[in-house]
Amino acid sequence: MTEIKACLFDMGKVLVHFSHDVMLEQMAVVCGCEAAELKTLLFDSGLLLEYERGLHDEPQMHSNLETALKRQLDRLQLEDAAARIFEPNEEMIPLLLELRDAGIPLVLLSNTSRIHFEFIRNSFSILEHFDHFILSYEVQALKPDPAIYAHAVQAAGVSAEECFFTDDIMENIIAARACGIEAHLFEDAVQIRKVLHGLGLPISEGI
């Protein structure tokens, strides 16, 4: 078995908890419309994925929504409503600390937007443990595109086979495995700690 020398982690539903439904409801209050209408505009149209791929910046997204809804919107209120949806997964912090203490490079690999990433980084300490951030809007690629995994492996500074990755979406796990990465579906902190311990990482197995 190849020795794991770096760990790659997804962000949403792994390091932080969040709800898109809450985001839509909060944004709907600012926009003066129904959450279902925003779901159509952002999700069903693919606009949000384009934003997370870095194809639109924040002023463009604001303009797109104003045009679609035919009204002026307060951009700061809108961005706050979109971002204030996260809480850290505190159970992951001891694991991250053990990996850091063992000298294992930690790489964040996330499909995300600037306002979401910056809100999480500025609001919680959980991202302080990471050495590198591979963010979809910066590299203009979304999981499961092989290109984003290549960026993460390069940042880790080891081979793909020496990288561990976890994500809560199976499609992303399958894609990572196709790139040669040792990838496992995330369930919770206890499960992923056992997986890492079983792979020979110098961490405790847990209680």
Tab-separated table of C-alpha atoms in Angstrom:
chain	number	residue	atom	x	y	z
A	1	MET	CA	0.000	0.000	0.000
A	2	THR	CA	1.339	3.429	-0.983
A	3	GLU	CA	2.181	5.683	1.955
A	4	ILE	CA	-0.171	8.653	2.285
A	5	LYS	CA	1.853	11.861	2.531
A	6	ALA	CA	-0.814	14.574	2.101
A	7	CYS	CA	-4.513	14.958	2.876
A	8	LEU	CA	-7.058	16.796	0.733
A	9	PHE	CA	-10.395	17.801	2.251
A	10	ASP	CA	-13.635	19.058	0.771
A	11	MET	CA	-15.123	22.011	2.658
A	12	GLY	CA	-18.947	21.989	2.572
A	13	LYS	CA	-20.575	19.161	4.571
A	14	VAL	CA	-17.093	18.042	5.669
A	15	LEU	CA	-15.430	20.955	7.464
A	16	VAL	CA	-18.527	23.140	7.717
A	17	HIS	CA	-22.248	22.479	7.899
A	18	PHE	CA	-24.556	24.529	5.673
A	19	SER	CA	-27.953	24.633	4.001
A	20	HIS	CA	-28.728	25.927	0.528
A	21	ASP	CA	-32.377	26.162	1.586
A	22	VAL	CA	-31.443	28.624	4.327
A	23	MET	CA	-29.394	30.607	1.816
A	24	LEU	CA	-32.320	30.853	-0.584
A	25	GLU	CA	-34.729	31.856	2.185
A	26	GLN	CA	-32.394	34.591	3.478
A	27	MET	CA	-31.681	35.913	0.004
A	28	ALA	CA	-35.399	35.886	-0.813
A	29	VAL	CA	-36.039	38.291	2.068
A	30	VAL	CA	-33.474	40.731	0.646
A	31	CYS	CA	-34.758	40.279	-2.907
A	32	GLY	CA	-38.439	40.527	-2.029
A	33	CYS	CA	-39.276	37.335	-3.900
A	34	GLU	CA	-39.950	33.665	-3.233
A	35	ALA	CA	-37.118	31.242	-2.466
A	36	ALA	CA	-38.393	29.021	-5.278
A	37	GLU	CA	-37.837	31.836	-7.775
A	38	LEU	CA	-34.246	32.246	-6.624
A	39	LYS	CA	-33.698	28.496	-6.844
A	40	THR	CA	-34.708	28.652	-10.499
A	41	LEU	CA	-32.474	31.666	-11.153
A	42	LEU	CA	-29.408	30.344	-9.345
A	43	PHE	CA	-29.530	26.559	-9.353
A	44	ASP	CA	-31.799	25.379	-12.151
A	45	SER	CA	-30.213	27.769	-14.650
A	46	GLY	CA	-26.652	26.744	-13.774
A	47	LEU	CA	-25.759	30.343	-12.875
A	48	LEU	CA	-24.435	29.435	-9.421
A	49	LEU	CA	-22.147	26.763	-10.873
A	50	GLU	CA	-20.819	29.290	-13.381
A	51	TYR	CA	-20.130	31.653	-10.478
A	52	GLU	CA	-18.300	28.944	-8.541
A	53	ARG	CA	-16.286	28.190	-11.687
A	54	GLY	CA	-15.109	31.789	-11.689
A	55	LEU	CA	-16.990	32.788	-14.838
A	56	HIS	CA	-18.808	35.643	-13.054
A	57	ASP	CA	-17.569	37.971	-10.332
A	58	GLU	CA	-19.686	39.457	-7.544
A	59	PRO	CA	-20.718	42.644	-9.406
A	60	GLN	CA	-21.802	40.522	-12.379
A	61	MET	CA	-23.843	38.201	-10.162
A	62	HIS	CA	-25.473	41.206	-8.514
A	63	SER	CA	-26.305	42.668	-11.918
A	64	ASN	CA	-27.651	39.325	-13.163
A	65	LEU	CA	-30.040	39.083	-10.219
A	66	GLU	CA	-31.184	42.694	-10.544
A	67	THR	CA	-31.897	42.151	-14.238
A	68	ALA	CA	-33.738	38.877	-13.674
A	69	LEU	CA	-35.822	40.220	-10.781
A	70	LYS	CA	-36.305	43.664	-12.369
A	71	ARG	CA	-35.439	45.575	-9.190
A	72	GLN	CA	-32.492	47.165	-7.418
A	73	LEU	CA	-30.881	45.071	-4.697
A	74	ASP	CA	-28.546	46.007	-1.855
A	75	ARG	CA	-25.377	44.114	-2.737
A	76	LEU	CA	-23.917	43.978	0.789
A	77	GLN	CA	-27.175	42.699	2.264
A	78	LEU	CA	-27.473	40.169	-0.539
A	79	GLU	CA	-23.941	38.834	-0.055
A	80	ASP	CA	-24.429	38.630	3.714
A	81	ALA	CA	-27.662	36.677	3.244
A	82	ALA	CA	-25.907	34.309	0.846
A	83	ALA	CA	-22.896	33.748	3.094
A	84	ARG	CA	-24.370	33.582	6.601
A	85	ILE	CA	-25.308	29.908	6.289
A	86	PHE	CA	-22.279	28.089	7.715
A	87	GLU	CA	-21.251	26.534	11.017
A	88	PRO	CA	-17.933	24.737	11.589
A	89	ASN	CA	-17.836	20.970	12.020
A	90	GLU	CA	-16.036	21.156	15.363
A	91	GLU	CA	-15.522	17.381	15.471
A	92	MET	CA	-13.036	17.683	12.602
A	93	ILE	CA	-10.675	20.079	14.387
A	94	PRO	CA	-8.871	17.503	16.609
A	95	LEU	CA	-8.234	15.362	13.529
A	96	LEU	CA	-6.807	18.294	11.577
A	97	LEU	CA	-4.569	19.185	14.522
A	98	GLU	CA	-3.225	15.633	14.762
A	99	LEU	CA	-2.469	15.563	11.054
A	100	ARG	CA	-0.695	18.928	11.249
A	101	ASP	CA	1.312	17.799	14.289
A	102	ALA	CA	2.358	14.722	12.293
A	103	GLY	CA	3.678	16.956	9.511
A	104	ILE	CA	1.028	15.971	6.970
A	105	PRO	CA	0.305	18.767	4.445
A	106	LEU	CA	-3.386	19.714	4.389
A	107	VAL	CA	-5.031	20.955	1.201
A	108	LEU	CA	-8.553	22.354	0.955
A	109	LEU	CA	-10.228	21.288	-2.304
A	110	SER	CA	-13.588	22.990	-2.702
A	111	ASN	CA	-16.262	23.977	-5.181
A	112	THR	CA	-17.036	27.368	-3.697
A	113	SER	CA	-17.377	31.097	-4.272
A	114	ARG	CA	-15.344	34.017	-3.008
A	115	ILE	CA	-18.045	35.253	-0.632
A	116	HIS	CA	-18.535	31.787	0.885
A	117	PHE	CA	-14.832	31.051	1.289
A	118	GLU	CA	-14.039	34.465	2.759
A	119	PHE	CA	-16.992	34.291	5.158
A	120	ILE	CA	-15.820	30.909	6.476
A	121	ARG	CA	-12.167	31.955	6.703
A	122	ASN	CA	-13.034	35.205	8.507
A	123	SER	CA	-15.659	33.698	10.824
A	124	PHE	CA	-14.139	30.416	11.993
A	125	SER	CA	-10.697	29.042	12.844
A	126	ILE	CA	-11.062	25.676	11.103
A	127	LEU	CA	-9.310	26.776	7.900
A	128	GLU	CA	-6.247	28.011	9.802
A	129	HIS	CA	-4.924	24.456	9.857
A	130	PHE	CA	-4.584	24.230	6.061
A	131	ASP	CA	-1.430	24.767	4.040
A	132	HIS	CA	-3.046	25.276	0.639
A	133	PHE	CA	-6.454	26.256	-0.757
A	134	ILE	CA	-7.603	24.972	-4.136
A	135	LEU	CA	-10.804	26.896	-4.812
A	136	SER	CA	-12.954	26.336	-7.873
A	137	TYR	CA	-13.490	30.023	-8.577
A	138	GLU	CA	-9.729	30.647	-8.562
A	139	VAL	CA	-8.660	27.696	-10.740
A	140	GLN	CA	-11.812	27.933	-12.918
A	141	ALA	CA	-12.613	24.248	-12.581
A	142	LEU	CA	-15.221	22.372	-10.555
A	143	LYS	CA	-15.106	18.884	-9.099
A	144	PRO	CA	-15.414	16.337	-10.673
A	145	ASP	CA	-13.271	17.916	-13.426
A	146	PRO	CA	-9.831	16.197	-13.361
A	147	ALA	CA	-8.197	19.626	-13.698
A	148	ILE	CA	-9.078	20.680	-10.164
A	149	TYR	CA	-7.625	17.476	-8.711
A	150	ALA	CA	-4.414	18.114	-10.643
A	151	HIS	CA	-4.165	21.545	-9.002
A	152	ALA	CA	-4.624	19.959	-5.560
A	153	VAL	CA	-1.999	17.270	-6.137
A	154	GLN	CA	0.463	19.879	-7.356
A	155	ALA	CA	-0.173	21.981	-4.244
A	156	ALA	CA	0.332	18.933	-2.019
A	157	GLY	CA	3.779	18.407	-3.522
A	158	VAL	CA	3.488	14.617	-3.712
A	159	SER	CA	2.147	12.118	-6.237
A	160	ALA	CA	-1.591	11.533	-6.685
A	161	GLU	CA	-1.176	8.053	-5.207
A	162	GLU	CA	0.304	9.608	-2.063
A	163	CYS	CA	-2.749	11.859	-1.578
A	164	PHE	CA	-5.827	11.094	0.511
A	165	PHE	CA	-9.086	12.893	-0.307
A	166	THR	CA	-12.515	12.939	1.290
A	167	ASP	CA	-15.755	14.499	0.043
A	168	ASP	CA	-19.434	14.026	0.836
A	169	ILE	CA	-20.387	13.531	-2.844
A	170	MET	CA	-19.702	10.131	-4.404
A	171	GLU	CA	-19.266	11.549	-7.907
A	172	ASN	CA	-16.312	13.564	-6.658
A	173	ILE	CA	-14.804	10.521	-4.941
A	174	ILE	CA	-15.038	8.460	-8.126
A	175	ALA	CA	-13.376	11.241	-10.115
A	176	ALA	CA	-10.552	11.538	-7.583
A	177	ARG	CA	-9.942	7.794	-7.714
A	178	ALA	CA	-9.761	8.003	-11.510
A	179	CYS	CA	-6.913	10.491	-11.009
A	180	GLY	CA	-5.053	8.000	-8.816
A	181	ILE	CA	-5.965	9.589	-5.478
A	182	GLU	CA	-6.854	7.478	-2.425
A	183	ALA	CA	-10.392	8.842	-1.996
A	184	HIS	CA	-13.094	7.961	0.542
A	185	LEU	CA	-16.678	9.177	0.929
A	186	PHE	CA	-17.116	11.339	4.021
A	187	GLU	CA	-19.715	10.300	6.606
A	188	ASP	CA	-18.483	11.920	9.808
A	189	ALA	CA	-15.313	12.716	11.739
A	190	VAL	CA	-15.263	9.371	13.560
A	191	GLN	CA	-15.512	7.372	10.330
A	192	ILE	CA	-12.899	9.371	8.443
A	193	ARG	CA	-10.474	9.198	11.384
A	194	LYS	CA	-10.756	5.398	11.306
A	195	VAL	CA	-10.143	5.399	7.554
A	196	LEU	CA	-7.017	7.530	7.927
A	197	HIS	CA	-5.731	5.424	10.822
A	198	GLY	CA	-6.301	2.303	8.730
A	199	LEU	CA	-4.262	3.824	5.918
A	200	GLY	CA	-1.317	4.152	8.280
A	201	LEU	CA	-1.509	7.854	9.117
A	202	PRO	CA	0.149	8.610	12.492
A	203	ILE	CA	-3.053	9.565	14.311
A	204	SER	CA	-5.120	7.912	17.016
A	205	GLU	CA	-7.982	5.687	15.956
A	206	GLY	CA	-10.290	7.510	18.317
A	207	ILE	CA	-12.549	6.312	21.080
